[in-house]
Coordinates of C-alpha atoms in Angstrom, one line a residue:
Chain A
M1 CA 134.3 -110.8 -140.8
Q2 CA 134.2 -109.3 -137.4
N3 CA 130.5 -110.3 -137.2
L4 CA 131.6 -113.9 -138.6
R5 CA 133.9 -114.1 -135.6
D6 CA 131.1 -113.4 -133.0
Y7 CA 129.0 -115.9 -134.0
L8 CA 131.5 -118.5 -134.1
Y9 CA 132.6 -117.4 -130.8
I10 CA 128.8 -117.6 -129.4
A11 CA 128.9 -121.5 -131.0
A12 CA 131.9 -122.2 -129.1
S13 CA 130.6 -120.8 -126.0
I14 CA 127.2 -123.0 -126.3
L15 CA 129.5 -125.9 -126.8
F16 CA 131.4 -125.2 -123.6
I17 CA 128.2 -124.8 -121.6
Y18 CA 126.7 -128.1 -123.4
G19 CA 129.7 -129.9 -122.8
L20 CA 130.0 -129.1 -119.3
K21 CA 126.7 -130.1 -118.6
M22 CA 127.1 -133.4 -120.5
L23 CA 130.4 -133.9 -118.3
S24 CA 128.6 -133.8 -115.1
K25 CA 126.6 -137.0 -116.2
A26 CA 128.0 -140.5 -116.1
T27 CA 126.2 -141.7 -119.2
T28 CA 127.3 -138.5 -121.4
A29 CA 130.5 -137.5 -120.2
R30 CA 132.7 -138.8 -122.6
K31 CA 130.4 -137.1 -125.6
G32 CA 130.6 -134.1 -123.5
N33 CA 134.1 -134.1 -123.8
L34 CA 134.4 -134.3 -127.2
V35 CA 131.4 -131.6 -127.9
S36 CA 133.7 -129.1 -125.5
S37 CA 136.7 -130.1 -127.6
V38 CA 135.0 -129.2 -130.6
G39 CA 134.1 -126.0 -129.1
M40 CA 137.8 -124.9 -128.4
L41 CA 138.5 -126.2 -132.2
I42 CA 135.9 -123.7 -133.3
A43 CA 137.4 -121.2 -130.8
I44 CA 140.9 -120.8 -132.5
V45 CA 139.7 -121.8 -136.2
A46 CA 137.5 -118.1 -135.6
T47 CA 140.4 -116.3 -133.7
L48 CA 143.2 -117.1 -136.6
L49 CA 140.6 -116.4 -139.2
L50 CA 139.6 -113.1 -138.2
A51 CA 143.4 -112.0 -137.3
D52 CA 144.6 -113.1 -140.8
Q53 CA 141.6 -110.8 -142.2
N54 CA 142.8 -108.2 -140.4
P55 CA 144.8 -105.6 -142.7
N56 CA 146.4 -103.9 -139.0
T57 CA 148.1 -107.1 -137.9
E58 CA 150.3 -110.2 -139.5
I59 CA 150.2 -113.6 -138.2
Q60 CA 153.5 -115.0 -137.3
W61 CA 152.5 -118.5 -138.6
M62 CA 156.0 -120.3 -137.9
W63 CA 155.9 -119.0 -134.2
I64 CA 152.2 -120.1 -133.8
V65 CA 152.9 -123.5 -135.3
T66 CA 156.3 -124.1 -133.5
G67 CA 154.5 -123.3 -130.2
A68 CA 151.6 -125.5 -131.1
V69 CA 153.5 -128.5 -132.4
I70 CA 155.8 -128.7 -129.3
G71 CA 152.6 -127.9 -126.7
S72 CA 150.4 -130.6 -128.4
V73 CA 153.4 -133.1 -128.5
I74 CA 154.1 -132.6 -125.1
G75 CA 150.6 -132.2 -123.9
A76 CA 149.4 -135.4 -126.1
A77 CA 152.5 -138.0 -124.6
A78 CA 151.4 -136.7 -120.9
A79 CA 147.9 -137.4 -121.4
R80 CA 148.8 -141.0 -123.0
L81 CA 152.0 -142.1 -120.8
V82 CA 150.6 -140.8 -117.4
K83 CA 149.6 -143.5 -114.7
M84 CA 146.2 -143.1 -113.3
T85 CA 147.8 -143.2 -109.7
S86 CA 149.5 -140.1 -110.8
M87 CA 147.0 -138.1 -111.9
P88 CA 146.8 -135.5 -109.3
E89 CA 150.3 -134.4 -110.1
M90 CA 149.1 -134.3 -113.7
V91 CA 146.2 -132.3 -113.1
G92 CA 148.0 -129.9 -110.5
L93 CA 150.8 -129.5 -113.6
F94 CA 148.1 -128.6 -116.1
N95 CA 146.6 -125.9 -114.1
G96 CA 149.9 -124.6 -113.6
F97 CA 150.6 -124.3 -117.7
G98 CA 147.0 -122.6 -117.8
G99 CA 148.1 -120.2 -115.3
L100 CA 151.1 -119.4 -116.8
A101 CA 149.6 -119.1 -120.2
S102 CA 147.1 -116.7 -119.2
L103 CA 149.8 -114.9 -117.4
L104 CA 151.8 -114.5 -120.5
V105 CA 148.6 -113.2 -122.1
G106 CA 148.4 -110.4 -120.0
W107 CA 152.3 -109.6 -120.2
A108 CA 152.3 -109.7 -124.1
E109 CA 149.5 -107.2 -123.8
Y110 CA 151.4 -104.9 -121.3
H111 CA 154.7 -105.0 -123.9
K112 CA 152.4 -103.6 -126.0
I113 CA 151.1 -100.7 -123.9
A114 CA 154.3 -100.4 -122.9
T115 CA 156.3 -100.0 -126.1
Q116 CA 153.5 -98.0 -127.7
G117 CA 152.0 -96.1 -125.2
E118 CA 148.1 -96.8 -125.9
G119 CA 146.2 -98.7 -123.3
S120 CA 143.1 -97.6 -121.2
L121 CA 142.9 -97.9 -117.6
F122 CA 140.5 -100.4 -117.7
T123 CA 142.8 -102.9 -119.7
L124 CA 145.8 -102.0 -117.2
V125 CA 143.5 -103.2 -114.1
A126 CA 142.8 -106.4 -116.1
I127 CA 146.6 -107.0 -117.1
G128 CA 147.3 -106.7 -113.0
A129 CA 144.4 -109.1 -112.2
T130 CA 145.5 -111.6 -114.8
V131 CA 149.3 -111.4 -113.6
L132 CA 148.0 -111.9 -110.1
I133 CA 145.7 -114.8 -110.2
G134 CA 148.3 -116.4 -113.2
G135 CA 150.8 -115.9 -111.0
V136 CA 149.4 -117.6 -108.0
T137 CA 147.9 -120.4 -110.2
F138 CA 151.1 -121.2 -111.6
S139 CA 153.6 -121.3 -108.5
G140 CA 150.7 -122.7 -106.4
S141 CA 150.5 -125.4 -108.9
M142 CA 154.0 -125.9 -109.1
I143 CA 154.4 -126.5 -105.2
A144 CA 151.2 -128.8 -105.5
Y145 CA 152.6 -131.0 -108.1
A146 CA 156.0 -131.2 -106.3
K147 CA 154.0 -132.1 -102.8
L148 CA 152.0 -134.8 -104.9
A149 CA 155.0 -136.1 -106.8
G150 CA 156.8 -136.6 -103.8
K151 CA 159.8 -134.1 -105.1
M152 CA 159.3 -132.2 -101.8
D153 CA 157.8 -133.3 -98.2
G154 CA 154.1 -133.1 -98.3
K155 CA 153.7 -131.9 -94.6
P156 CA 152.5 -128.4 -94.1
I157 CA 155.1 -125.8 -93.7
L158 CA 153.9 -123.3 -91.2
F159 CA 156.1 -120.5 -89.5
K160 CA 155.3 -117.5 -87.4
G161 CA 153.4 -114.6 -89.1
Q162 CA 152.6 -116.5 -92.0
Q163 CA 149.6 -114.8 -92.7
L164 CA 151.0 -111.2 -91.9
V165 CA 153.9 -111.9 -94.8
N166 CA 150.9 -113.4 -97.2
G167 CA 148.9 -109.8 -96.4
A168 CA 152.2 -107.7 -97.0
L169 CA 153.1 -109.4 -100.4
L170 CA 149.6 -109.1 -101.3
L171 CA 149.3 -105.4 -100.8
I172 CA 152.5 -105.2 -102.6
A173 CA 151.5 -106.7 -105.7
V174 CA 148.5 -104.4 -105.5
A175 CA 150.7 -101.8 -105.1
A176 CA 153.0 -102.3 -108.1
A177 CA 149.4 -102.9 -110.0
V178 CA 148.7 -99.6 -109.4
M179 CA 152.1 -98.0 -110.3
F180 CA 152.0 -99.5 -113.5
C181 CA 148.3 -98.6 -114.1
M182 CA 149.2 -94.9 -113.6
N183 CA 152.3 -94.8 -115.9
P184 CA 152.5 -97.7 -118.1
A185 CA 155.1 -96.7 -120.1
S186 CA 157.9 -96.5 -117.7
T187 CA 157.2 -99.0 -115.0
Y188 CA 158.5 -101.9 -116.9
G189 CA 160.5 -103.2 -113.7
V190 CA 157.3 -102.6 -111.4
F191 CA 155.6 -105.0 -113.8
I192 CA 158.5 -107.9 -113.8
G193 CA 158.6 -106.6 -109.5
M194 CA 154.6 -108.0 -109.9
V195 CA 155.0 -110.9 -111.6
V196 CA 157.8 -112.0 -109.2
V197 CA 155.9 -111.0 -105.9
S198 CA 152.7 -112.8 -107.5
M199 CA 154.6 -116.2 -107.9
I200 CA 156.1 -116.0 -104.3
L201 CA 152.5 -115.3 -102.8
G202 CA 151.2 -118.4 -104.6
V203 CA 154.3 -120.5 -103.3
L204 CA 153.4 -119.3 -99.6
V205 CA 149.7 -119.9 -100.0
T206 CA 150.3 -123.3 -100.9
I207 CA 153.1 -124.6 -98.5
P208 CA 151.0 -124.5 -95.3
I209 CA 148.5 -127.1 -97.0
G210 CA 149.5 -130.6 -97.6
G211 CA 148.3 -134.3 -97.3
A212 CA 145.0 -135.1 -96.9
D213 CA 143.7 -131.3 -97.9
M214 CA 145.2 -131.6 -101.2
P215 CA 142.0 -132.6 -102.9
V216 CA 140.6 -128.8 -101.8
V217 CA 143.7 -127.2 -103.1
I218 CA 143.6 -128.9 -106.6
A219 CA 139.8 -128.1 -106.9
L220 CA 141.0 -124.4 -105.8
L221 CA 143.9 -124.0 -108.1
N222 CA 141.6 -125.3 -110.9
S223 CA 139.2 -122.7 -110.2
Y224 CA 141.9 -120.0 -110.3
S225 CA 143.4 -121.3 -113.5
G226 CA 139.7 -120.8 -115.2
L227 CA 139.3 -117.0 -113.4
A228 CA 143.3 -116.2 -114.7
A229 CA 141.4 -117.2 -118.5
C230 CA 138.6 -115.0 -117.5
A231 CA 140.8 -112.2 -116.4
A232 CA 143.2 -112.6 -119.6
G233 CA 139.5 -112.4 -121.7
F234 CA 138.8 -108.6 -119.7
V235 CA 142.5 -107.9 -121.4
I236 CA 142.0 -108.5 -124.6
M237 CA 138.0 -107.4 -124.6
N238 CA 137.2 -111.4 -125.7
N239 CA 133.7 -112.9 -124.9
V240 CA 134.9 -116.4 -125.4
L241 CA 137.6 -116.0 -122.9
I242 CA 135.5 -114.7 -120.7
V243 CA 132.6 -117.2 -120.8
A244 CA 135.0 -120.5 -121.0
G245 CA 137.2 -119.0 -118.2
S246 CA 134.1 -118.4 -115.6
L247 CA 132.6 -121.2 -116.2
V248 CA 136.0 -123.1 -115.3
G249 CA 135.9 -120.9 -112.5
A250 CA 132.5 -121.7 -111.4
S251 CA 132.9 -125.5 -111.5
G252 CA 136.2 -125.4 -109.6
L253 CA 134.8 -123.5 -106.7
I254 CA 131.6 -125.8 -106.5
L255 CA 134.1 -128.8 -106.5
T256 CA 136.3 -126.7 -103.5
S257 CA 133.1 -126.6 -101.7
I258 CA 131.9 -130.1 -102.0
M259 CA 135.4 -131.1 -100.5
C260 CA 135.4 -128.9 -97.8
R261 CA 131.7 -130.2 -97.3
A262 CA 133.1 -133.7 -97.2
M263 CA 135.5 -132.6 -94.4
N264 CA 133.2 -130.7 -92.1
R265 CA 135.6 -127.6 -92.5
S266 CA 135.6 -124.0 -94.1
L267 CA 137.6 -123.2 -97.2
A268 CA 139.4 -120.7 -94.5
N269 CA 140.2 -123.4 -92.0
V270 CA 141.6 -125.8 -94.8
M271 CA 143.6 -122.5 -96.1
F272 CA 144.9 -121.3 -93.1
A273 CA 145.1 -123.5 -90.1
G274 CA 147.4 -126.1 -91.3
V275 CA 145.8 -129.2 -89.7
G276 CA 148.7 -131.7 -89.1
A277 CA 150.9 -128.7 -87.5
T278 CA 148.2 -127.3 -84.8
V279 CA 147.0 -130.5 -83.5
A280 CA 147.6 -130.4 -79.8
T281 CA 144.3 -131.3 -78.2
G282 CA 143.9 -134.4 -79.7
K283 CA 143.5 -137.3 -77.4
T284 CA 145.9 -140.4 -77.6
F285 CA 144.2 -143.6 -77.7
Q286 CA 146.2 -146.5 -76.3
G287 CA 145.4 -150.3 -76.7
E288 CA 146.7 -153.3 -78.2
A289 CA 146.4 -153.6 -81.9
K290 CA 145.7 -157.3 -83.3
T291 CA 147.7 -158.3 -86.5
V292 CA 146.6 -161.0 -88.5
S293 CA 148.5 -162.8 -91.3
A294 CA 147.5 -163.0 -95.0
Q295 CA 146.4 -166.3 -94.1
D296 CA 144.2 -165.3 -91.5
A297 CA 142.7 -162.4 -93.4
Y298 CA 142.0 -164.9 -96.2
L299 CA 140.2 -167.2 -93.7
M300 CA 137.6 -164.2 -92.6
L301 CA 137.1 -162.9 -96.2
E302 CA 136.5 -166.8 -97.1
A303 CA 133.9 -167.4 -94.4
A304 CA 132.2 -163.5 -95.2
S305 CA 128.7 -163.1 -97.4
S306 CA 129.3 -159.3 -97.4
V307 CA 132.7 -157.6 -97.9
V308 CA 133.0 -153.3 -98.3
F309 CA 136.5 -152.1 -99.4
V310 CA 137.2 -149.0 -98.3
P311 CA 140.2 -147.8 -100.3
G312 CA 142.4 -144.7 -99.6
Y313 CA 145.4 -142.9 -100.6
G314 CA 147.3 -145.8 -99.7
M315 CA 146.0 -148.2 -102.2
A316 CA 147.3 -145.3 -104.8
V317 CA 150.5 -145.3 -103.3
A318 CA 151.0 -149.2 -103.6
Q319 CA 149.2 -148.9 -106.9
A320 CA 147.2 -151.8 -105.6
Q321 CA 143.4 -151.3 -107.5
H322 CA 144.0 -154.4 -109.8
V323 CA 144.8 -156.9 -107.2
V324 CA 141.6 -155.4 -105.2
K325 CA 139.5 -155.9 -108.1
E326 CA 140.5 -159.7 -108.7
L327 CA 140.5 -160.1 -105.0
G328 CA 136.7 -158.9 -105.2
D329 CA 136.1 -160.8 -107.9
L330 CA 137.1 -164.1 -106.1
L331 CA 135.0 -163.1 -103.7
E332 CA 131.8 -162.6 -105.6
D333 CA 132.7 -166.0 -107.1
N334 CA 132.8 -167.4 -103.5
G335 CA 129.3 -166.1 -103.4
C336 CA 129.8 -162.9 -101.3
E337 CA 128.6 -160.0 -101.5
V338 CA 131.2 -157.1 -102.4
S339 CA 130.9 -153.1 -102.8
Y340 CA 133.3 -150.5 -102.8
C341 CA 133.0 -147.2 -100.7
V342 CA 134.7 -144.3 -101.6
H343 CA 134.8 -141.3 -99.1
P344 CA 134.8 -137.7 -101.5
V345 CA 138.1 -136.7 -99.9
A346 CA 140.0 -140.4 -100.2
G347 CA 143.3 -139.7 -102.2
R348 CA 144.5 -136.6 -103.1
M349 CA 142.3 -135.1 -105.5
P350 CA 138.5 -134.8 -106.0
G351 CA 137.4 -138.3 -107.2
H352 CA 140.9 -139.7 -107.2
M353 CA 139.7 -143.4 -106.2
N354 CA 136.9 -143.3 -108.5
V355 CA 139.6 -143.1 -111.3
L356 CA 141.5 -145.9 -110.0
L357 CA 138.5 -148.4 -109.4
A358 CA 137.3 -147.6 -113.1
E359 CA 140.7 -148.3 -114.1
A360 CA 141.0 -151.7 -112.5
D361 CA 137.3 -152.3 -114.1
V362 CA 135.3 -151.8 -110.9
P363 CA 131.3 -152.0 -112.0
Y364 CA 129.8 -148.8 -111.3
E365 CA 127.1 -150.8 -109.4
Q366 CA 129.3 -152.0 -107.1
L367 CA 130.4 -148.4 -105.7
V368 CA 128.6 -146.8 -102.9
E369 CA 128.7 -143.6 -101.0
P370 CA 129.3 -143.6 -97.0
Q371 CA 125.9 -142.3 -96.2
D372 CA 124.2 -145.2 -98.0
V373 CA 126.6 -147.6 -96.6
N374 CA 127.0 -146.7 -92.9
P375 CA 123.2 -147.5 -91.8
T376 CA 123.7 -150.9 -92.9
I377 CA 127.4 -151.6 -92.0
P378 CA 126.3 -153.6 -88.8
N379 CA 125.7 -156.6 -91.4
V380 CA 128.4 -156.3 -93.0
D381 CA 130.8 -159.3 -92.1
V382 CA 134.3 -157.6 -93.1
A383 CA 135.0 -154.2 -94.1
V384 CA 138.6 -153.9 -95.6
V385 CA 140.2 -150.4 -95.4
I386 CA 143.3 -150.2 -97.9
G387 CA 145.6 -147.4 -96.8
A388 CA 142.8 -145.1 -95.8
N389 CA 143.0 -143.7 -92.4
D390 CA 141.4 -140.2 -91.3
V391 CA 138.4 -141.0 -93.3
V392 CA 137.4 -143.8 -91.1
N393 CA 138.9 -142.5 -87.9
P394 CA 136.1 -143.0 -85.5
A395 CA 137.9 -139.9 -83.7
A396 CA 135.8 -137.6 -86.0
R397 CA 132.9 -138.7 -83.7
E398 CA 134.6 -137.4 -80.6
E399 CA 134.5 -133.7 -79.7
G400 CA 137.6 -132.0 -79.2
T401 CA 140.0 -133.9 -81.8
A402 CA 141.1 -132.2 -84.8
L403 CA 139.0 -134.3 -87.1
Y404 CA 135.9 -133.8 -85.3
G405 CA 132.7 -133.6 -87.4
M406 CA 134.1 -134.7 -90.6
P407 CA 131.4 -137.0 -91.9
I408 CA 133.5 -141.0 -92.0
I409 CA 132.8 -144.4 -92.8
D410 CA 131.8 -146.2 -89.7
V411 CA 133.9 -149.1 -90.6
D412 CA 134.3 -150.0 -86.8
N413 CA 131.0 -150.9 -86.6
A414 CA 131.1 -153.5 -89.2
K415 CA 131.6 -157.5 -87.5
V416 CA 135.3 -157.6 -88.7
C417 CA 137.4 -154.8 -89.8
I418 CA 140.7 -155.5 -91.6
V419 CA 143.1 -152.7 -91.9
L420 CA 146.0 -152.7 -94.5
K421 CA 148.6 -150.5 -93.4
R422 CA 152.1 -149.9 -93.7
S423 CA 152.5 -149.1 -90.0
L424 CA 150.3 -147.9 -86.9
K425 CA 151.4 -144.4 -87.5
A426 CA 148.9 -141.6 -87.3
G427 CA 147.1 -140.6 -90.5
F428 CA 147.7 -137.1 -91.8
A429 CA 146.0 -135.4 -89.4
G430 CA 148.3 -136.4 -86.4
V431 CA 145.1 -138.1 -85.0
D432 CA 145.8 -141.6 -83.4
N433 CA 142.8 -144.0 -85.1
P434 CA 141.2 -145.7 -82.2
L435 CA 139.9 -148.0 -85.2
F436 CA 143.4 -149.8 -85.0
F437 CA 142.6 -150.8 -81.2
A438 CA 139.2 -151.6 -81.4
P439 CA 138.0 -155.2 -80.2
N440 CA 136.9 -156.2 -83.9
T441 CA 140.0 -154.7 -85.7
R442 CA 142.6 -156.7 -87.2
M443 CA 145.4 -155.2 -88.7
L444 CA 147.3 -156.6 -91.9
L445 CA 150.5 -154.6 -91.7
G446 CA 152.9 -154.1 -94.8
D447 CA 152.4 -153.1 -98.3
A448 CA 148.7 -153.3 -99.8
K449 CA 149.5 -154.7 -103.0
A450 CA 151.8 -157.6 -101.5
S451 CA 149.1 -158.5 -98.8
I452 CA 146.3 -158.4 -101.2
T453 CA 148.4 -160.3 -103.9
H454 CA 149.1 -163.0 -100.7
V455 CA 145.5 -163.3 -99.9
V456 CA 144.4 -163.9 -103.6
G457 CA 147.0 -166.6 -103.9
E458 CA 145.4 -168.1 -101.1
F459 CA 142.3 -168.0 -102.5
K460 CA 143.4 -169.7 -105.7
E461 CA 145.0 -172.4 -103.7
Chain B
M1 CA 125.3 -121.3 -99.2
I2 CA 128.5 -119.6 -98.5
L3 CA 129.6 -120.1 -101.9
K4 CA 126.8 -118.4 -103.0
R5 CA 126.8 -115.5 -101.1
F6 CA 130.7 -115.1 -102.1
L7 CA 129.7 -115.5 -105.8
L8 CA 127.1 -112.3 -105.3
I9 CA 129.5 -110.1 -103.3
A10 CA 132.0 -110.9 -106.2
C11 CA 129.7 -110.1 -108.8
V12 CA 128.2 -107.2 -107.4
L13 CA 131.9 -105.9 -107.0
G14 CA 133.0 -106.6 -110.3
V15 CA 130.1 -104.6 -111.8
T16 CA 130.6 -101.9 -109.6
A17 CA 134.5 -101.6 -110.4
G18 CA 133.7 -101.9 -114.3
A19 CA 131.4 -99.2 -114.3
V20 CA 134.0 -97.1 -112.2
L21 CA 136.4 -97.7 -114.6
A22 CA 134.6 -97.2 -117.5
Q23 CA 133.6 -94.0 -116.2
A24 CA 136.9 -93.1 -115.4
D25 CA 138.0 -93.6 -118.7
D26 CA 135.2 -91.5 -120.2
A27 CA 136.2 -88.8 -118.0
A28 CA 139.8 -89.0 -118.6
C29 CA 139.5 -88.9 -122.7
C30 CA 136.4 -86.5 -123.1
P31 CA 138.1 -83.4 -122.2
V32 CA 141.1 -83.5 -124.4
E33 CA 140.2 -86.0 -127.2
T34 CA 137.8 -85.5 -130.3
V35 CA 134.6 -86.3 -130.4
T36 CA 134.7 -89.3 -132.6
A37 CA 137.8 -90.5 -130.1
C38 CA 135.1 -90.0 -127.4
A39 CA 132.3 -91.9 -129.0
E40 CA 134.7 -94.7 -129.5
K41 CA 135.7 -94.5 -126.1
G42 CA 131.7 -94.3 -125.2
S43 CA 131.0 -97.8 -126.9
S44 CA 134.1 -99.5 -125.5
A45 CA 132.5 -98.8 -122.2
A46 CA 129.4 -99.9 -123.1
L47 CA 131.5 -103.2 -124.3
M48 CA 132.9 -103.2 -120.9
G49 CA 129.6 -103.4 -119.3
L50 CA 128.6 -105.9 -121.6
L51 CA 131.5 -108.3 -120.7
F52 CA 130.9 -107.9 -117.1
F53 CA 127.2 -109.0 -117.9
V54 CA 128.1 -112.0 -119.3
F55 CA 131.1 -112.8 -117.0
V56 CA 128.4 -112.5 -114.2
L57 CA 126.0 -114.8 -116.1
A58 CA 128.5 -117.3 -117.2
I59 CA 129.4 -117.6 -113.4
F60 CA 126.3 -118.2 -112.2
L61 CA 125.4 -120.6 -115.5
G62 CA 128.4 -122.8 -114.3
V63 CA 127.3 -123.0 -110.5
E64 CA 123.9 -124.2 -111.9
L65 CA 125.5 -126.4 -114.3
I66 CA 128.0 -128.5 -111.9
A67 CA 125.9 -128.2 -108.8
K68 CA 124.8 -132.0 -108.9
V69 CA 127.9 -133.7 -110.1
P70 CA 128.5 -137.3 -109.1
S71 CA 131.7 -137.5 -107.0
Q72 CA 132.6 -140.7 -109.7
L73 CA 133.3 -137.8 -112.4
H74 CA 134.8 -135.4 -110.0
T75 CA 138.1 -136.1 -111.8
P76 CA 137.5 -136.2 -115.3
L77 CA 135.3 -133.1 -114.7
M78 CA 138.6 -131.5 -113.0
S79 CA 140.6 -132.3 -116.0
G80 CA 138.0 -131.7 -118.7
S81 CA 137.4 -128.0 -117.3
N82 CA 141.2 -127.9 -117.3
A83 CA 141.1 -128.3 -121.1
I84 CA 138.6 -125.5 -121.3
S85 CA 140.7 -123.0 -119.3
G86 CA 143.1 -123.7 -122.2
I87 CA 140.9 -121.1 -123.9
S88 CA 143.7 -118.4 -123.1
I89 CA 145.5 -120.1 -126.5
V90 CA 142.9 -117.5 -128.1
G91 CA 144.7 -114.6 -126.1
A92 CA 147.9 -116.5 -127.1
L93 CA 147.4 -116.5 -130.7
L94 CA 146.5 -112.9 -130.9
A95 CA 149.7 -112.0 -129.2
L96 CA 151.3 -113.6 -131.9
A97 CA 149.4 -111.6 -134.4
V98 CA 151.6 -108.5 -134.7
K99 CA 152.5 -106.6 -137.6
D100 CA 156.1 -105.8 -136.1
T101 CA 158.4 -108.6 -136.4
S102 CA 161.2 -106.6 -134.6
E103 CA 159.7 -106.9 -131.1
P104 CA 161.3 -110.0 -130.2
A105 CA 159.5 -109.9 -126.5
M106 CA 156.0 -110.4 -128.3
I107 CA 157.3 -113.7 -130.4
V108 CA 159.0 -114.8 -126.9
L109 CA 156.0 -114.2 -124.9
G110 CA 153.1 -115.0 -127.9
T111 CA 155.2 -118.5 -128.6
L112 CA 155.5 -119.6 -125.0
A113 CA 151.9 -119.0 -124.4
V114 CA 150.8 -120.5 -127.0
G115 CA 152.9 -123.7 -126.2
L116 CA 151.6 -123.7 -122.7
A117 CA 148.3 -123.3 -123.9
M118 CA 148.3 -126.2 -126.2
I119 CA 149.8 -128.6 -123.4
N120 CA 146.6 -127.6 -121.4
V121 CA 143.9 -128.1 -124.3
V122 CA 145.6 -131.3 -126.2
G123 CA 146.9 -132.9 -122.8
G124 CA 143.4 -132.0 -121.1
Y125 CA 141.1 -133.4 -123.7
L126 CA 143.0 -136.2 -124.3
V127 CA 143.3 -137.6 -120.6
T128 CA 139.8 -136.9 -119.6
D129 CA 139.0 -138.9 -123.0
R130 CA 141.1 -141.7 -121.7
M131 CA 139.8 -141.5 -118.3
L132 CA 136.2 -141.7 -119.2
G133 CA 136.9 -144.4 -121.8
M134 CA 137.9 -146.5 -118.7
F135 CA 134.5 -145.4 -117.3
Q136 CA 132.8 -146.8 -120.1
Q137 CA 134.7 -150.2 -120.9
K138 CA 132.9 -151.9 -117.8
K139 CA 129.6 -150.3 -118.7
G140 CA 129.6 -152.5 -121.8
K141 CA 130.7 -155.6 -119.8

């Protein structure tokens, strides 16, 4: 039976690997997801099969079914009901649950060791790692969730000596781990203390990051949730946990580095700098912004023969993706060339804008990358910026600003640029946007959805 | 580049730590315990080494697999891999495979873990499928 289980675990691991490979190609992605879910099913069945055959154990079916049914119902309901605009929150929440589940697996194993007094040093160290990573993942994800769902202020929270406090907490956690590794039977309190300290640490490392840096945090927490599962795999010496966990850990790390590159910042800078709070050197740009009405915007768009839409977080907040697509269709019927340019860090999670545009049925062929649009943007008649700010801020090209070096979409080089925005406030990075005061920029102030609906109405008349 | 270097360092550290720990375990058991116990410990040290080996390879494999993912798929990839991290369900199930039902703590911990992991697994796969369905829809058009 042991052998059979191992073969099944190998099969599951292969399916995870194939699934992930297929998931990273547009044409095979959906099948890839299915393949990896079959792998999960095999892993679960194999586990129950062996545990059932083992004479030393007895499966608590009632509790397994209870937990599984409740979890499945919650998961299925959440997956079905969540709005596409709320995807970042849900991914954040799920990451947290994954981390907590791994932490509990480590805890259960510690409980066994503490009460029965058997356990190798290796296992105990692995338990320490699981609790630390799992705890940070859980509480960090909860903070990320609260920020994304608007349940707490999304701004970075910084205080003096934050790094020192974090370092001290990490040291305490490690010291606690050493203590319970030395003497697992009589240090239950220390163990609980470590769980608590890990969670506090998770909160403290997440609160200084906010707003436009959220895609990095979400990707990083995704990576942590995988590493937590991997550490739990070392606790129970289970290879399928290690393989699956490290695959997730690696994919999360890659997404993290893609996000960092898209902002031209290092991971350390995102984690510790707290951009919004430290901008002092930013130049101020003055001038008069020219506002337009929806009618004027309609006239400009009606006369345009090429239009680029640049969506940002504001489009998600206003839930404007469907009307944007409607406007795009009307423009196409009008003989205009329409494309949508998505910046990798637009929105609050990796790929956020792509999901919204896909929900609105925007064809893949109309999506373009910034580096492909920028060289030809002087030929674009109208660039429509919908609730994006930092990713189109020309200040990123000027030395000395907080955004300096970040690759942007050069909408200011288009013949006309219409910016839809609630107000003339600076973006998350706190840098004034000279785009708003450029001679070829027209501001269409107000809720993005309402404004575009208005323009669409003009078109239909 | 930095990522790769970071990975390499992490792997080296991991393997070294594993080897040291395995050694420490052997040293701790050998003088006092029986020969068979010692042999068992020896095999478990080999197992640990193997697990680290698997870990290192899987990380590198993951990096290679995902390295060239189009930005359109970032979110599905994240939620799909999130579902995979629900693999801790296996650990949760094993936590509930206990003989002694007089341990309420184990039951509570295990049931909670099963529930949370299942949210991850079921929710993660379903929402990824829903999202990718939207991507595909327009392909047919």
